[in-house]
């Protein structure tokens, strides 16, 4: 009987993960279907209960905005899910559900690729404090970063993130700071790595920060799977940049292995991603596709300060 894997998010229409995972199942001869479940937060507990209640399910992916909310709904957390307080993948152990966070290994691949042959830096600025940012901050702590400053539109969420990491960050400086351009600029001047883990730039061609605060030697990673305005500005100023493609691919590959017990066909998944993107499909993770409209790109500005 065909097994089921679902992506739970809100919204989830036109998922790139769907194309990527279905291609992997088909390539490996696994009789499984990847389904998209658009569930508002209020419907999340029922969705999780449905997966727990039927052997038909191999598991699930969880995306915006549920990654943190799903944590208390599963029965066991892996070390990475526990450490981040966020779950993006669920597997079944009999009637028990296990919450994993494969964004963590996905982020590691993306960071290693961005840093390349350079020495791993020690100071980073992270924009955003949602589920994605939690995987980023955890990954940076594990890499040995000594100072990480988290900026978020709603400061209390960044403060909650810092509090969550209290123990694992005890040996280093992890700070939440209010979203003011002058403070971001001052922190960027001391940093080597900038990660955008907000969804600013996802649906419109704006950058979270003005181009002139981005130093030329910065390494800039945008989790959004597109050549965002932030990345274009950074590249134009001489920075090294990467988008969220590698993270998306490798979080998906890790999830595939968890559900099936088999190595993921990453080349097949990569091709499916590229094809879906070229075909104008947008992801459940929200990545806009293709290059931004040049006309809009020329006129759009930075997202500015808090509340943008
Ligand atoms: P969440 O919904 O958990 O968090 C969204 C974040 O974006 C919050 O920090 C939120 O700030 C901020 N934000 C949203 N809109 C605005 C705005 N208009 N102005 C300022 N801040 C804003 O989402 P995730 O953390 O799961 O995802 C965040 C981004 O990372 C998405 O673009 C997603 O596509 C990407 N991502 C990519 C992955 C990949 O594999 N490539 C993996 C995970 C995420 P506030 O708290 O103040 O609302």
GROMACS .gro file of C-alpha atoms and ligand atoms in nm:
model
  356
    1UNK     CA    1   0.000   0.000   0.000
    2UNK     CA    2   0.123   0.348  -0.084
    3UNK     CA    3   0.280   0.514   0.220
    4UNK     CA    4   0.218   0.878   0.294
    5UNK     CA    5   0.443   1.168   0.393
    6UNK     CA    6   0.285   1.505   0.453
    7UNK     CA    7   0.410   1.860   0.466
    8UNK     CA    8   0.221   2.059   0.727
    9UNK     CA    9   0.236   2.435   0.696
   10UNK     CA   10   0.028   2.743   0.638
   11UNK     CA   11   0.034   2.810   0.348
   12UNK     CA   12   0.188   2.511   0.166
   13UNK     CA   13   0.064   2.550  -0.191
   14UNK     CA   14   0.310   2.478  -0.471
   15UNK     CA   15   0.580   2.320  -0.260
   16UNK     CA   16   0.935   2.276  -0.386
   17UNK     CA   17   0.975   2.013  -0.114
   18UNK     CA   18   0.694   1.817  -0.279
   19UNK     CA   19   0.874   1.801  -0.612
   20UNK     CA   20   1.205   1.719  -0.444
   21UNK     CA   21   1.077   1.441  -0.215
   22UNK     CA   22   0.844   1.281  -0.469
   23UNK     CA   23   1.129   1.263  -0.720
   24UNK     CA   24   1.341   1.091  -0.455
   25UNK     CA   25   1.069   0.834  -0.369
   26UNK     CA   26   1.010   0.760  -0.737
   27UNK     CA   27   1.381   0.732  -0.814
   28UNK     CA   28   1.434   0.485  -0.530
   29UNK     CA   29   1.125   0.279  -0.616
   30UNK     CA   30   0.961   0.365  -0.283
   31UNK     CA   31   0.583   0.347  -0.299
   32UNK     CA   32   0.512   0.672  -0.117
   33UNK     CA   33   0.326   0.993  -0.189
   34UNK     CA   34   0.424   1.336  -0.058
   35UNK     CA   35   0.113   1.538   0.028
   36UNK     CA   36   0.067   1.904   0.114
   37UNK     CA   37  -0.148   1.981   0.415
   38UNK     CA   38  -0.238   2.344   0.461
   39UNK     CA   39  -0.328   2.366   0.828
   40UNK     CA   40  -0.383   2.681   1.030
   41UNK     CA   41  -0.226   2.675   1.378
   42UNK     CA   42  -0.556   2.580   1.539
   43UNK     CA   43  -0.574   2.263   1.326
   44UNK     CA   44  -0.217   2.152   1.398
   45UNK     CA   45  -0.297   1.918   1.693
   46UNK     CA   46  -0.552   1.727   1.484
   47UNK     CA   47  -0.308   1.692   1.197
   48UNK     CA   48  -0.044   1.551   1.430
   49UNK     CA   49  -0.298   1.314   1.586
   50UNK     CA   50  -0.394   1.186   1.241
   51UNK     CA   51  -0.031   1.101   1.163
   52UNK     CA   52   0.010   0.930   1.500
   53UNK     CA   53  -0.305   0.726   1.441
   54UNK     CA   54  -0.228   0.555   1.111
   55UNK     CA   55   0.048   0.320   0.996
   56UNK     CA   56   0.001   0.461   0.646
   57UNK     CA   57   0.228   0.751   0.735
   58UNK     CA   58   0.607   0.733   0.713
   59UNK     CA   59   0.621   1.076   0.870
   60UNK     CA   60   0.598   1.445   0.797
   61UNK     CA   61   0.771   1.772   0.734
   62UNK     CA   62   0.670   2.080   0.929
   63UNK     CA   63   0.719   2.430   0.796
   64UNK     CA   64   0.620   2.795   0.846
   65UNK     CA   65   0.471   2.881   1.092
   66UNK     CA   66   0.454   2.555   1.292
   67UNK     CA   67   0.813   2.449   1.366
   68UNK     CA   68   0.812   2.568   1.726
   69UNK     CA   69   0.442   2.506   1.793
   70UNK     CA   70   0.470   2.138   1.702
   71UNK     CA   71   0.735   2.064   1.968
   72UNK     CA   72   0.493   1.979   2.254
   73UNK     CA   73   0.275   1.773   2.019
   74UNK     CA   74   0.528   1.496   1.949
   75UNK     CA   75   0.629   1.221   2.192
   76UNK     CA   76   1.006   1.242   2.173
   77UNK     CA   77   1.259   1.496   2.050
   78UNK     CA   78   1.601   1.422   1.907
   79UNK     CA   79   1.895   1.611   2.050
   80UNK     CA   80   1.884   1.869   1.770
   81UNK     CA   81   1.510   1.925   1.802
   82UNK     CA   82   1.543   1.957   2.178
   83UNK     CA   83   1.838   2.191   2.149
   84UNK     CA   84   1.672   2.419   1.896
   85UNK     CA   85   1.317   2.397   2.031
   86UNK     CA   86   1.203   2.352   1.671
   87UNK     CA   87   1.093   2.051   1.463
   88UNK     CA   88   1.088   2.032   1.083
   89UNK     CA   89   1.067   1.653   1.039
   90UNK     CA   90   0.858   1.387   1.212
   91UNK     CA   91   0.907   1.011   1.206
   92UNK     CA   92   0.696   0.735   1.363
   93UNK     CA   93   0.811   0.480   1.621
   94UNK     CA   94   0.501   0.263   1.645
   95UNK     CA   95   0.235   0.497   1.778
   96UNK     CA   96   0.494   0.744   1.904
   97UNK     CA   97   0.605   1.043   1.700
   98UNK     CA   98   0.965   1.161   1.701
   99UNK     CA   99   1.051   1.525   1.627
  100UNK     CA  100   1.375   1.595   1.440
  101UNK     CA  101   1.540   1.911   1.315
  102UNK     CA  102   1.709   1.849   0.980
  103UNK     CA  103   1.747   2.223   0.922
  104UNK     CA  104   2.050   2.188   1.151
  105UNK     CA  105   2.252   1.956   0.922
  106UNK     CA  106   2.114   2.148   0.621
  107UNK     CA  107   2.248   2.473   0.762
  108UNK     CA  108   2.587   2.315   0.831
  109UNK     CA  109   2.628   2.219   0.465
  110UNK     CA  110   2.532   2.573   0.360
  111UNK     CA  111   2.768   2.739   0.611
  112UNK     CA  112   3.062   2.514   0.521
  113UNK     CA  113   3.006   2.588   0.154
  114UNK     CA  114   2.988   2.963   0.218
  115UNK     CA  115   3.305   2.971   0.428
  116UNK     CA  116   3.489   2.747   0.183
  117UNK     CA  117   3.861   2.715   0.253
  118UNK     CA  118   3.872   3.010   0.491
  119UNK     CA  119   3.910   2.960   0.864
  120UNK     CA  120   3.569   2.924   1.026
  121UNK     CA  121   3.478   3.273   1.155
  122UNK     CA  122   3.378   3.331   1.518
  123UNK     CA  123   3.140   3.629   1.504
  124UNK     CA  124   2.799   3.639   1.335
  125UNK     CA  125   2.486   3.850   1.303
  126UNK     CA  126   2.156   3.665   1.259
  127UNK     CA  127   1.847   3.846   1.136
  128UNK     CA  128   1.528   3.673   1.252
  129UNK     CA  129   1.426   3.462   1.550
  130UNK     CA  130   1.181   3.205   1.410
  131UNK     CA  131   1.219   2.830   1.359
  132UNK     CA  132   1.484   2.873   1.088
  133UNK     CA  133   1.687   3.113   1.303
  134UNK     CA  134   1.692   2.859   1.585
  135UNK     CA  135   1.862   2.603   1.359
  136UNK     CA  136   2.105   2.872   1.245
  137UNK     CA  137   2.198   2.985   1.596
  138UNK     CA  138   2.240   2.625   1.715
  139UNK     CA  139   2.458   2.548   1.411
  140UNK     CA  140   2.676   2.853   1.476
  141UNK     CA  141   2.718   2.764   1.844
  142UNK     CA  142   2.818   2.410   1.746
  143UNK     CA  143   3.071   2.547   1.494
  144UNK     CA  144   3.242   2.731   1.779
  145UNK     CA  145   3.122   3.086   1.715
  146UNK     CA  146   3.210   3.306   2.013
  147UNK     CA  147   2.970   3.595   1.954
  148UNK     CA  148   2.628   3.583   1.787
  149UNK     CA  149   2.390   3.879   1.784
  150UNK     CA  150   2.027   3.813   1.694
  151UNK     CA  151   1.809   4.096   1.563
  152UNK     CA  152   1.436   4.053   1.530
  153UNK     CA  153   1.140   4.279   1.454
  154UNK     CA  154   0.976   4.165   1.776
  155UNK     CA  155   1.260   4.180   2.026
  156UNK     CA  156   1.088   3.953   2.277
  157UNK     CA  157   1.107   3.662   2.031
  158UNK     CA  158   1.484   3.710   1.994
  159UNK     CA  159   1.510   3.729   2.372
  160UNK     CA  160   1.314   3.404   2.399
  161UNK     CA  161   1.557   3.241   2.157
  162UNK     CA  162   1.857   3.359   2.358
  163UNK     CA  163   1.697   3.232   2.677
  164UNK     CA  164   1.629   2.895   2.515
  165UNK     CA  165   1.998   2.856   2.430
  166UNK     CA  166   2.109   2.976   2.775
  167UNK     CA  167   2.295   2.661   2.874
  168UNK     CA  168   2.444   2.563   2.537
  169UNK     CA  169   2.560   2.923   2.488
  170UNK     CA  170   2.702   2.966   2.840
  171UNK     CA  171   3.062   2.964   2.713
  172UNK     CA  172   3.008   3.237   2.453
  173UNK     CA  173   2.819   3.562   2.390
  174UNK     CA  174   2.469   3.521   2.248
  175UNK     CA  175   2.272   3.845   2.252
  176UNK     CA  176   1.932   3.968   2.138
  177UNK     CA  177   1.929   4.326   2.018
  178UNK     CA  178   1.656   4.563   1.901
  179UNK     CA  179   1.616   4.611   1.529
  180UNK     CA  180   1.773   4.951   1.471
  181UNK     CA  181   1.980   5.016   1.163
  182UNK     CA  182   2.256   5.190   1.358
  183UNK     CA  183   2.291   4.894   1.597
  184UNK     CA  184   2.285   4.642   1.313
  185UNK     CA  185   2.552   4.847   1.133
  186UNK     CA  186   2.773   4.858   1.444
  187UNK     CA  187   2.740   4.482   1.496
  188UNK     CA  188   2.804   4.404   1.129
  189UNK     CA  189   3.126   4.604   1.146
  190UNK     CA  190   3.251   4.351   1.406
  191UNK     CA  191   3.116   4.042   1.227
  192UNK     CA  192   3.233   3.815   0.952
  193UNK     CA  193   2.908   3.626   0.888
  194UNK     CA  194   2.555   3.757   0.826
  195UNK     CA  195   2.259   3.518   0.804
  196UNK     CA  196   1.914   3.634   0.700
  197UNK     CA  197   1.664   3.402   0.869
  198UNK     CA  198   1.371   3.641   0.832
  199UNK     CA  199   1.123   3.603   0.552
  200UNK     CA  200   1.198   3.958   0.434
  201UNK     CA  201   1.269   3.928   0.064
  202UNK     CA  202   1.055   3.620   0.023
  203UNK     CA  203   0.757   3.767  -0.153
  204UNK     CA  204   0.877   4.113  -0.245
  205UNK     CA  205   1.209   4.245  -0.366
  206UNK     CA  206   1.324   4.419  -0.050
  207UNK     CA  207   1.627   4.372   0.171
  208UNK     CA  208   1.615   4.356   0.551
  209UNK     CA  209   1.905   4.605   0.570
  210UNK     CA  210   2.038   4.892   0.358
  211UNK     CA  211   2.319   4.806   0.116
  212UNK     CA  212   2.564   5.052   0.269
  213UNK     CA  213   2.587   4.868   0.603
  214UNK     CA  214   2.719   4.552   0.437
  215UNK     CA  215   3.099   4.537   0.453
  216UNK     CA  216   3.280   4.399   0.147
  217UNK     CA  217   3.446   4.109   0.328
  218UNK     CA  218   3.124   3.977   0.485
  219UNK     CA  219   3.002   3.622   0.420
  220UNK     CA  220   2.627   3.651   0.361
  221UNK     CA  221   2.380   3.361   0.369
  222UNK     CA  222   2.012   3.416   0.296
  223UNK     CA  223   1.795   3.116   0.393
  224UNK     CA  224   1.551   3.217   0.121
  225UNK     CA  225   1.595   3.003  -0.189
  226UNK     CA  226   1.634   3.288  -0.438
  227UNK     CA  227   1.879   3.557  -0.543
  228UNK     CA  228   1.728   3.808  -0.304
  229UNK     CA  229   1.792   4.178  -0.297
  230UNK     CA  230   2.010   4.128   0.013
  231UNK     CA  231   2.230   3.887  -0.181
  232UNK     CA  232   2.246   4.111  -0.488
  233UNK     CA  233   2.337   4.416  -0.277
  234UNK     CA  234   2.597   4.216  -0.084
  235UNK     CA  235   2.752   4.073  -0.397
  236UNK     CA  236   2.764   4.415  -0.562
  237UNK     CA  237   2.952   4.543  -0.256
  238UNK     CA  238   3.210   4.264  -0.278
  239UNK     CA  239   3.074   4.016  -0.021
  240UNK     CA  240   3.064   3.640  -0.070
  241UNK     CA  241   2.703   3.521  -0.081
  242UNK     CA  242   2.488   3.207  -0.085
  243UNK     CA  243   2.114   3.148  -0.094
  244UNK     CA  244   1.908   2.880   0.085
  245UNK     CA  245   1.929   2.616  -0.187
  246UNK     CA  246   2.189   2.392  -0.024
  247UNK     CA  247   2.013   2.410   0.312
  248UNK     CA  248   1.679   2.321   0.152
  249UNK     CA  249   1.832   2.031  -0.037
  250UNK     CA  250   2.021   1.887   0.258
  251UNK     CA  251   1.746   1.926   0.515
  252UNK     CA  252   1.528   1.739   0.265
  253UNK     CA  253   1.791   1.470   0.207
  254UNK     CA  254   1.827   1.413   0.582
  255UNK     CA  255   1.447   1.388   0.619
  256UNK     CA  256   1.427   1.136   0.332
  257UNK     CA  257   1.681   0.914   0.507
  258UNK     CA  258   1.493   0.937   0.837
  259UNK     CA  259   1.166   0.825   0.675
  260UNK     CA  260   1.308   0.552   0.451
  261UNK     CA  261   1.631   0.437   0.615
  262UNK     CA  262   1.803   0.486   0.280
  263UNK     CA  263   2.062   0.735   0.155
  264UNK     CA  264   1.894   1.019  -0.032
  265UNK     CA  265   1.947   1.055  -0.408
  266UNK     CA  266   2.062   1.416  -0.374
  267UNK     CA  267   2.140   1.458  -0.743
  268UNK     CA  268   1.783   1.359  -0.832
  269UNK     CA  269   1.645   1.590  -0.562
  270UNK     CA  270   1.863   1.877  -0.682
  271UNK     CA  271   1.739   1.832  -1.039
  272UNK     CA  272   1.378   1.821  -0.924
  273UNK     CA  273   1.430   2.145  -0.729
  274UNK     CA  274   1.584   2.319  -1.028
  275UNK     CA  275   1.308   2.196  -1.257
  276UNK     CA  276   1.032   2.304  -1.019
  277UNK     CA  277   1.195   2.642  -0.974
  278UNK     CA  278   1.238   2.689  -1.349
  279UNK     CA  279   0.874   2.596  -1.393
  280UNK     CA  280   0.773   2.880  -1.165
  281UNK     CA  281   0.677   2.663  -0.868
  282UNK     CA  282   0.702   2.826  -0.527
  283UNK     CA  283   0.791   2.637  -0.219
  284UNK     CA  284   0.602   2.566   0.096
  285UNK     CA  285   0.910   2.701   0.265
  286UNK     CA  286   0.816   3.014   0.078
  287UNK     CA  287   1.100   3.054  -0.165
  288UNK     CA  288   1.004   3.278  -0.453
  289UNK     CA  289   1.129   3.146  -0.782
  290UNK     CA  290   1.335   3.286  -1.062
  291UNK     CA  291   1.509   3.618  -1.080
  292UNK     CA  292   1.331   3.923  -0.951
  293UNK     CA  293   1.179   4.159  -1.201
  294UNK     CA  294   1.457   4.399  -1.297
  295UNK     CA  295   1.221   4.695  -1.294
  296UNK     CA  296   1.111   4.623  -0.938
  297UNK     CA  297   1.465   4.537  -0.836
  298UNK     CA  298   1.579   4.883  -0.934
  299UNK     CA  299   1.318   5.066  -0.735
  300UNK     CA  300   1.285   4.856  -0.420
  301UNK     CA  301   1.468   4.955  -0.107
  302UNK     CA  302   1.561   4.803   0.224
  303UNK     CA  303   1.292   4.685   0.458
  304UNK     CA  304   1.414   4.945   0.700
  305UNK     CA  305   1.364   4.922   1.070
  306UNK     CA  306   1.127   4.752   1.307
  307UNK     CA  307   0.784   4.684   1.173
  308UNK     CA  308   0.893   4.678   0.809
  309LIG     P1  309   0.903   3.185   1.106
  309LIG     O1  310   0.764   3.217   1.065
  309LIG     O2  311   0.925   3.096   1.224
  309LIG     O3  312   0.986   3.322   1.134
  309LIG     C1  313   0.979   3.432   1.045
  309LIG     C2  314   1.087   3.533   1.080
  309LIG     O4  315   1.081   3.641   0.985
  309LIG     C3  316   1.066   3.597   1.217
  309LIG     O5  317   1.192   3.632   1.269
  309LIG     C4  318   0.984   3.723   1.182
  309LIG     O6  319   0.996   3.827   1.275
  309LIG     C5  320   1.054   3.763   1.053
  309LIG     N1  321   0.968   3.847   0.970
  309LIG     C6  322   0.867   3.805   0.891
  309LIG     N2  323   0.812   3.911   0.826
  309LIG     C7  324   0.880   4.021   0.867
  309LIG     C8  325   0.871   4.159   0.835
  309LIG     N3  326   0.782   4.204   0.748
  309LIG     N4  327   0.959   4.243   0.893
  309LIG     C9  328   1.051   4.198   0.980
  309LIG     N5  329   1.064   4.067   1.015
  309LIG    C10  330   0.980   3.980   0.957
  309LIG     O7  331   0.971   3.126   0.976
  309LIG     P2  332   1.102   3.035   0.961
  309LIG     O8  333   1.201   3.077   1.065
  309LIG     O9  334   1.065   2.893   0.952
  309LIG    O10  335   1.154   3.083   0.817
  309LIG    C11  336   1.213   3.211   0.800
  309LIG    C12  337   1.275   3.220   0.660
  309LIG    O11  338   1.378   3.123   0.646
  309LIG    C13  339   1.175   3.193   0.549
  309LIG    O12  340   1.202   3.283   0.444
  309LIG    C14  341   1.206   3.051   0.505
  309LIG    O13  342   1.182   3.035   0.367
  309LIG    C15  343   1.355   3.043   0.533
  309LIG     N6  344   1.397   2.905   0.563
  309LIG    C16  345   1.467   2.838   0.467
  309LIG    C17  346   1.513   2.712   0.490
  309LIG    C18  347   1.590   2.641   0.384
  309LIG    O14  348   1.602   2.519   0.391
  309LIG     N7  349   1.648   2.709   0.290
  309LIG    C19  350   1.486   2.642   0.618
  309LIG    C20  351   1.413   2.723   0.714
  309LIG    C21  352   1.369   2.849   0.685
  309LIG     P3  353   0.887   3.840   1.396
  309LIG    O15  354   0.922   3.732   1.494
  309LIG    O16  355   0.915   3.977   1.449
  309LIG    O17  356   0.752   3.823   1.333
   0.00000   0.00000   0.00000
